[in-house]
Amino acid sequence: MNPKKSELLVDVVEHIDIKKHNVVPLVEAMSKMAFSARDLARAADIYDVMLREEDCAIILCLAGSLISAGLKNVIVDLVRNNMVDAIVSTGAIIVDQDFFEALGFKHYKGDIFMNDDVLRRLAIDRIYDTYIDEDQLRVCDATCGEIADSLEPRPYSSREFIREMGRYLTRNGKNRESVVLAAFEKEVPIFCPAFSDCSAGFGLIHHQYENPDKHLSIDSAKDFLELTKIKIASKQSGLFMIGGGVPKNFAQDTVVAGDYLGFDVGMH
């Protein structure tokens, strides 16, 4: 089997528009069921309470291949409709998936049984049943490096750098359906605690390699302090968690961090 790259990168993953579907009756019906169905209905009720409480800071935690799976517009709608106050995410979601698509690239429907040696030869990356053009991903890497080259050489939180990515998209983005762009326009901070563990990391190491004496760096402790300050300043806070891992732990630990700094902070 010797397919061409153009033959595999054909069927684009389409993002669901949640506004075209009324899932409320379905979720409400699940409250009378058992196991995870009832848990989902209860989670929806808790989120409703968070939204009604005007002094509740809502932190959205994201992990997993959410945007490559077709959920980008759902997250964009949350930001644009003031339904989240801060985002803590993996770098892959923000950079490799969202920023990548904002540059005009796509994710494609693939085959979980495709020979990975063939994909490697064609420079196609695979996320389970989804394909990405590695050559296009390298453009995303390089763009992050170019943004770093344009900024003052100093330590940045990931939030500060992602804000500059949003600013870049206002001038150079190929479409407006982007979490990074929407967050920039709505002034919603995005934190990626493990920011180098994604496509941005390649651009940043290239930036530092080419500028060994004077370069930008990402300060994860600064991230932690900035998010902790949001927790301290909020009368109440709530976590909307999709997936686990670093984003979940990072957001939860702001309670301990606030207490460690001497503030009387409540639980999320």
Coordinates of C-alpha atoms in Angstrom, one line a residue:
M1 CA 0.0 0.0 0.0
N2 CA 1.5 3.3 -1.2
P3 CA -1.0 6.0 -0.8
K4 CA -0.2 9.6 -1.6
K5 CA -0.3 12.3 1.2
S6 CA -3.1 14.1 -0.7
E7 CA -5.2 10.9 -0.7
L8 CA -5.1 10.6 3.1
L9 CA -5.6 14.3 4.0
V10 CA -9.1 14.6 2.5
D11 CA -11.9 14.4 5.0
V12 CA -11.8 17.4 7.4
V13 CA -12.9 17.0 11.0
E14 CA -15.9 19.3 11.4
H15 CA -16.5 21.1 14.7
I16 CA -19.9 20.7 16.2
D17 CA -22.1 23.8 16.7
I18 CA -23.8 23.2 20.0
K19 CA -26.2 26.1 19.4
K20 CA -27.9 23.9 16.7
H21 CA -28.7 21.2 19.3
N22 CA -30.9 21.3 22.4
V23 CA -29.3 18.9 24.8
V24 CA -31.0 20.3 27.9
P25 CA -33.9 17.7 27.9
L26 CA -31.4 14.9 27.4
V27 CA -29.2 16.0 30.3
E28 CA -32.2 16.6 32.5
A29 CA -33.5 13.1 31.7
M30 CA -30.2 11.6 32.7
S31 CA -30.7 12.9 36.3
K32 CA -33.2 10.0 36.7
M33 CA -30.7 7.4 35.4
A34 CA -27.6 5.9 37.1
F35 CA -23.8 5.8 37.0
S36 CA -22.1 8.4 34.8
A37 CA -25.4 9.6 33.2
R38 CA -26.6 10.9 36.6
D39 CA -23.1 12.3 37.3
L40 CA -23.3 14.3 34.1
A41 CA -26.7 15.8 35.1
R42 CA -25.4 16.7 38.5
A43 CA -22.3 18.3 37.0
A44 CA -24.6 20.4 34.7
D45 CA -26.6 21.5 37.8
I46 CA -23.4 22.5 39.6
Y47 CA -22.3 24.5 36.5
D48 CA -25.6 26.3 36.4
V49 CA -25.1 27.3 40.0
M50 CA -21.6 28.6 39.2
L51 CA -23.0 30.7 36.3
R52 CA -25.8 32.2 38.5
E53 CA -23.3 33.3 41.1
E54 CA -22.0 36.6 39.8
D55 CA -19.0 36.6 42.2
C56 CA -18.0 33.0 41.2
A57 CA -14.8 32.8 39.1
I58 CA -15.1 29.9 36.7
I59 CA -11.9 28.1 35.7
L60 CA -12.2 25.8 32.7
C61 CA -9.7 23.0 32.8
L62 CA -9.0 21.2 29.5
A63 CA -7.1 18.0 28.7
G64 CA -7.2 15.5 25.9
S65 CA -7.6 15.9 22.2
L66 CA -10.7 18.0 22.4
I67 CA -10.2 20.4 19.5
S68 CA -8.8 17.9 17.1
A69 CA -11.9 15.8 18.0
G70 CA -14.3 18.6 16.9
L71 CA -15.1 20.6 20.0
K72 CA -13.4 23.9 19.2
N73 CA -16.5 25.9 18.6
V74 CA -18.1 24.7 21.9
I75 CA -15.1 26.1 23.8
V76 CA -15.1 29.3 21.7
D77 CA -18.8 29.8 22.6
L78 CA -18.1 29.4 26.3
V79 CA -15.5 32.2 26.1
R80 CA -17.6 34.5 23.9
N81 CA -20.7 34.1 26.1
N82 CA -18.8 35.0 29.3
M83 CA -19.3 31.4 30.7
V84 CA -15.6 31.1 31.8
D85 CA -13.3 33.5 33.6
A86 CA -10.0 31.6 33.1
I87 CA -8.7 28.6 31.2
V88 CA -6.1 26.1 32.3
S89 CA -5.2 23.7 29.5
T90 CA -2.6 21.4 28.0
G91 CA -0.3 23.1 25.5
A92 CA -1.4 20.6 22.8
I93 CA -5.0 21.8 22.9
I94 CA -4.1 25.5 22.8
V95 CA -1.1 25.4 20.4
D96 CA -1.1 22.1 18.3
Q97 CA -4.8 22.1 17.8
D98 CA -6.4 25.6 18.3
F99 CA -3.6 27.9 17.2
F100 CA -2.7 25.4 14.4
E101 CA -6.2 25.7 13.0
A102 CA -6.3 29.5 13.4
L103 CA -3.3 29.6 11.1
G104 CA -5.5 28.0 8.4
F105 CA -4.7 24.3 8.9
K106 CA -7.0 21.4 9.5
H107 CA -7.4 18.1 11.2
Y108 CA -8.5 15.1 9.1
K109 CA -10.4 12.0 9.7
G110 CA -8.1 9.0 9.6
D111 CA -7.8 5.3 10.2
I112 CA -6.6 3.8 13.5
F113 CA -5.3 0.8 11.6
M114 CA -3.2 2.7 9.1
N115 CA 0.4 1.6 9.0
D116 CA 2.4 4.1 11.0
D117 CA 5.5 3.5 8.9
V118 CA 3.5 4.8 5.9
L119 CA 2.3 7.8 7.8
R120 CA 5.9 8.6 9.0
R121 CA 7.1 8.4 5.4
L122 CA 4.4 10.8 4.3
A123 CA 5.0 13.2 7.3
I124 CA 1.5 12.6 8.7
D125 CA 0.9 12.6 12.4
R126 CA -1.9 10.5 13.9
I127 CA -4.0 11.1 17.0
Y128 CA -5.9 7.8 17.2
D129 CA -8.3 8.2 14.2
T130 CA -7.2 11.7 13.3
Y131 CA -4.5 12.9 10.9
I132 CA -2.4 16.1 11.0
D133 CA 0.1 17.3 8.3
E134 CA 3.5 17.3 10.1
D135 CA 4.8 19.9 7.6
Q136 CA 2.0 22.2 8.6
L137 CA 2.6 21.6 12.3
R138 CA 6.2 22.7 11.7
V139 CA 4.8 26.0 10.4
C140 CA 3.0 26.3 13.8
D141 CA 6.3 25.5 15.6
A142 CA 8.1 28.2 13.6
T143 CA 5.4 30.7 14.2
C144 CA 5.7 30.3 17.9
G145 CA 9.4 30.9 17.6
E146 CA 8.8 34.0 15.5
I147 CA 6.5 35.4 18.2
A148 CA 9.2 34.7 20.8
D149 CA 11.8 36.5 18.6
S150 CA 9.5 39.6 18.5
L151 CA 9.1 40.0 22.2
E152 CA 11.3 41.5 24.9
P153 CA 13.7 38.9 26.2
R154 CA 12.6 38.1 29.8
P155 CA 10.7 35.5 31.7
Y156 CA 7.0 35.2 30.7
S157 CA 4.1 33.3 32.2
S158 CA 2.4 31.1 29.6
R159 CA -0.6 33.4 30.0
E160 CA 1.5 36.3 28.8
F161 CA 2.9 34.4 25.8
I162 CA -0.5 33.0 24.8
R163 CA -1.9 36.5 24.9
E164 CA 0.7 37.5 22.4
M165 CA -0.4 34.5 20.3
G166 CA -3.9 35.9 20.3
R167 CA -2.6 39.4 19.3
Y168 CA -0.7 37.7 16.4
L169 CA -4.0 36.1 15.3
T170 CA -5.8 39.5 15.2
R171 CA -3.3 40.4 12.4
N172 CA -2.4 37.1 10.8
G173 CA -5.2 34.6 11.6
K174 CA -6.9 32.8 8.8
N175 CA -10.3 32.4 10.6
R176 CA -12.0 33.8 13.7
E177 CA -13.1 30.5 15.2
S178 CA -10.2 30.2 17.7
V179 CA -10.1 29.8 21.5
V180 CA -6.8 31.7 21.6
L181 CA -8.3 34.6 19.6
A182 CA -11.6 34.7 21.5
A183 CA -9.8 34.7 24.8
F184 CA -7.6 37.5 23.7
E185 CA -10.6 39.6 22.6
K186 CA -12.6 38.8 25.8
E187 CA -9.5 39.2 28.1
V188 CA -9.9 35.6 29.4
P189 CA -6.5 34.4 30.6
I190 CA -5.2 31.0 29.4
F191 CA -2.6 29.1 31.4
C192 CA -0.6 26.1 30.1
P193 CA 1.4 24.9 33.1
A194 CA 3.5 22.5 30.9
F195 CA 3.8 24.9 27.9
S196 CA 6.9 23.5 26.4
D197 CA 5.3 20.0 26.2
C198 CA 3.6 21.0 22.9
S199 CA 4.3 22.5 19.5
A200 CA 5.3 25.8 21.1
G201 CA 8.2 24.0 22.8
F202 CA 10.0 23.4 19.5
G203 CA 9.7 27.1 18.5
L204 CA 10.9 28.2 21.9
I205 CA 13.9 26.0 22.0
H206 CA 14.9 27.2 18.5
H207 CA 14.5 30.8 19.8
Q208 CA 16.7 30.1 22.8
Y209 CA 19.2 28.1 20.7
E210 CA 19.6 31.0 18.3
N211 CA 19.7 33.6 21.1
P212 CA 21.8 31.9 23.8
D213 CA 22.6 35.0 25.8
K214 CA 19.4 37.0 25.5
H215 CA 16.1 35.2 25.1
L216 CA 12.6 34.7 26.3
S217 CA 11.7 32.0 28.8
I218 CA 8.5 30.5 30.2
D219 CA 8.2 30.8 34.0
S220 CA 5.8 28.1 35.3
A221 CA 6.0 29.5 38.9
K222 CA 4.8 32.8 37.5
D223 CA 1.8 30.9 36.0
F224 CA 1.1 29.4 39.4
L225 CA 1.2 32.7 41.2
E226 CA -1.0 34.5 38.6
L227 CA -3.7 31.8 38.8
T228 CA -3.4 31.8 42.6
K229 CA -4.0 35.5 42.6
I230 CA -7.2 35.0 40.7
K231 CA -8.3 32.5 43.3
I232 CA -7.4 34.9 46.2
A233 CA -9.2 37.8 44.6
S234 CA -12.4 35.8 44.0
K235 CA -15.1 35.5 46.6
Q236 CA -16.0 32.1 45.2
S237 CA -14.5 29.9 42.5
G238 CA -15.6 26.8 40.6
L239 CA -13.8 24.3 38.3
F240 CA -15.3 23.1 35.1
M241 CA -13.0 20.2 34.3
I242 CA -12.9 18.3 31.0
G243 CA -10.2 15.6 31.4
G244 CA -7.6 15.5 34.1
G245 CA -3.8 15.6 34.3
V246 CA -1.7 18.8 34.9
P247 CA -4.6 21.3 34.2
K248 CA -6.8 19.7 36.9
N249 CA -4.0 19.5 39.5
F250 CA -2.8 23.0 38.7
A251 CA -6.2 24.6 39.2
Q252 CA -7.0 22.6 42.3
D253 CA -3.6 23.5 44.0
T254 CA -4.4 27.2 44.0
V255 CA -6.4 26.6 47.2
V256 CA -3.3 25.2 48.9
A257 CA -1.1 28.0 47.3
G258 CA -3.4 30.7 48.6
D259 CA -3.4 29.2 52.1
Y260 CA 0.4 28.8 51.9
L261 CA 0.7 32.6 51.1
G262 CA -1.3 33.4 54.3
F263 CA -4.7 34.0 52.8
D264 CA -8.0 32.6 54.0
V265 CA -9.2 31.0 50.8
G266 CA -12.1 28.6 50.5
M267 CA -12.4 25.4 48.5
H268 CA -13.5 25.6 44.9

